[in-house]
Short mmCIF file of C-alpha atoms in Angstrom, two decimals:
data_model
loop_
_atom_site.label_atom_id
_atom_site.label_comp_id
_atom_site.label_asym_id
_atom_site.label_seq_id
_atom_site.Cartn_x
_atom_site.Cartn_y
_atom_site.Cartn_z
CA MET A 138 -5.06 -25.08 -2.40
CA PRO A 139 -6.48 -22.52 -0.38
CA GLU A 140 -5.09 -19.12 -1.28
CA GLU A 141 -4.23 -18.46 2.18
CA LYS A 142 -1.74 -21.24 1.77
CA LEU A 143 0.20 -20.00 -1.41
CA THR A 144 3.57 -20.10 -0.11
CA ARG A 145 5.92 -17.39 -2.09
CA ALA A 146 7.82 -20.00 -4.22
CA VAL A 147 4.62 -21.49 -5.61
CA ALA A 148 3.16 -17.71 -6.37
CA ASP A 149 6.51 -16.87 -7.71
CA TYR A 150 6.38 -20.36 -10.06
CA LEU A 151 2.93 -19.48 -10.95
CA GLN A 152 3.47 -15.79 -12.20
CA ALA A 153 6.46 -16.80 -14.43
CA VAL A 154 4.11 -19.49 -16.14
CA PHE A 155 1.87 -16.94 -16.71
CA ALA A 156 4.35 -13.87 -17.80
CA ILE A 157 6.01 -16.34 -20.11
CA ALA A 158 2.88 -17.65 -21.79
CA SER A 159 1.68 -13.71 -21.83
CA GLU A 160 4.56 -13.31 -23.90
CA GLY A 161 3.34 -16.16 -26.66
CA ARG A 162 6.35 -18.37 -25.34
CA PRO A 163 6.14 -22.14 -25.02
CA VAL A 164 6.46 -22.54 -21.24
CA ILE A 165 9.22 -25.39 -20.40
CA SER A 166 11.25 -25.89 -17.62
CA ALA A 167 14.84 -24.34 -19.02
CA ARG A 168 13.21 -21.16 -19.52
CA MET A 169 11.09 -21.43 -15.90
CA ALA A 170 14.63 -21.64 -14.68
CA GLU A 171 15.90 -19.06 -16.89
CA TRP A 172 13.01 -16.62 -15.96
CA LEU A 173 13.27 -17.39 -11.84
CA GLY A 174 17.17 -17.53 -11.87
CA VAL A 175 17.05 -21.24 -10.32
CA THR A 176 18.53 -24.45 -11.44
CA PRO A 177 16.60 -26.52 -13.75
CA PRO A 178 16.55 -29.38 -11.05
CA THR A 179 14.52 -27.04 -8.58
CA VAL A 180 12.19 -26.06 -11.26
CA ALA A 181 11.94 -29.59 -12.21
CA GLY A 182 10.72 -30.27 -8.31
CA MET A 183 8.62 -27.21 -7.93
CA ILE A 184 6.82 -28.49 -11.37
CA GLN A 185 5.81 -32.27 -10.17
CA ARG A 186 4.70 -30.12 -6.53
CA LEU A 187 2.21 -27.86 -8.75
CA ILE A 188 1.01 -30.69 -11.08
CA ARG A 189 0.30 -33.09 -8.15
CA ASP A 190 -1.52 -29.90 -6.59
CA GLY A 191 -3.54 -29.40 -9.70
CA LEU A 192 -1.87 -25.91 -10.61
CA LEU A 193 -0.01 -27.10 -13.69
CA GLU A 194 -0.21 -29.39 -16.41
CA MET A 195 2.24 -30.37 -18.79
CA ASN A 196 1.73 -32.01 -22.44
CA GLU A 197 3.60 -34.76 -24.02
CA SER A 198 6.26 -31.72 -25.47
CA LYS A 199 6.86 -31.22 -21.82
CA GLU A 200 5.16 -27.33 -22.55
CA LEU A 201 3.48 -26.11 -19.11
CA SER A 202 0.46 -24.63 -18.73
CA LEU A 203 -1.77 -23.11 -15.76
CA THR A 204 -4.91 -24.97 -14.80
CA PRO A 205 -8.33 -23.33 -14.18
CA LYS A 206 -7.20 -23.45 -10.48
CA GLY A 207 -3.33 -22.06 -11.28
CA ALA A 208 -4.96 -19.27 -13.58
CA GLU A 209 -7.26 -18.16 -10.64
CA LEU A 210 -4.00 -18.22 -8.27
CA ALA A 211 -1.53 -16.61 -10.58
CA ALA A 212 -4.27 -13.92 -10.89
CA THR A 213 -5.08 -13.16 -7.38
CA VAL A 214 -1.31 -12.92 -7.17
CA LEU A 215 -0.98 -10.36 -10.03
CA ARG A 216 -3.59 -8.46 -8.70
CA ARG A 217 -1.50 -7.91 -5.30
CA HIS A 218 1.23 -7.45 -7.01
CA MET A 219 -0.02 -4.14 -9.34
CA LEU A 220 -1.91 -3.06 -6.14
CA ALA A 221 1.54 -3.07 -4.55
CA GLU A 222 2.83 -1.10 -7.15
CA ARG A 223 0.23 1.26 -6.81
CA LEU A 224 0.12 2.06 -3.47
CA LEU A 225 3.61 1.90 -3.50
CA LEU A 226 4.12 4.53 -6.41
CA GLU A 227 1.05 6.92 -5.63
CA VAL A 228 0.76 6.68 -1.88
CA ILE A 229 4.17 6.02 -0.76
CA GLY A 230 6.06 7.82 -3.56
CA LEU A 231 8.57 5.34 -4.38
CA GLU A 232 10.36 6.02 -6.91
CA TRP A 233 9.13 4.19 -10.41
CA TYR A 234 12.09 2.18 -11.00
CA LYS A 235 11.84 0.71 -7.79
CA VAL A 236 8.57 -0.10 -7.75
CA HIS A 237 8.36 -3.28 -9.02
CA HIS A 238 11.08 -5.04 -7.62
CA GLU A 239 9.55 -3.50 -4.36
CA ALA A 240 5.93 -4.94 -5.40
CA HIS A 241 7.04 -8.23 -5.47
CA ASN A 242 8.50 -7.99 -2.29
CA PHE A 243 5.36 -6.47 -0.74
CA GLU A 244 2.75 -8.69 -2.56
CA HIS A 245 3.27 -11.75 -0.66
CA ALA A 246 2.24 -9.37 2.67
CA ILE A 247 -1.39 -8.73 1.26
CA SER A 248 -3.64 -10.86 2.58
CA PRO A 249 -6.65 -12.20 0.39
CA GLU A 250 -8.63 -9.55 2.03
#
């Protein structure tokens, strides 16, 4: 999946997998549903899509991990998020407690360029 075709939902799922794994916790669909605030069936459908698209893998214990392609896209989304946070905080002067939430919305507007 080319980066410019990355939907907001796909980006959010990749970020969630990255974040949960970074905490050292097993990434399972129930944890993804909780993290994203969606229903387990919604997560199950997206997981199948991400596996089909070569962005996620699932082991025999039903634990998820990013493929190299998925990890690359997740890192790009994370870089955009961090760039958005910096812009909102240091340039625009948004209060720090609002920065993360607003950066999550803003990151999707930043092009791959």
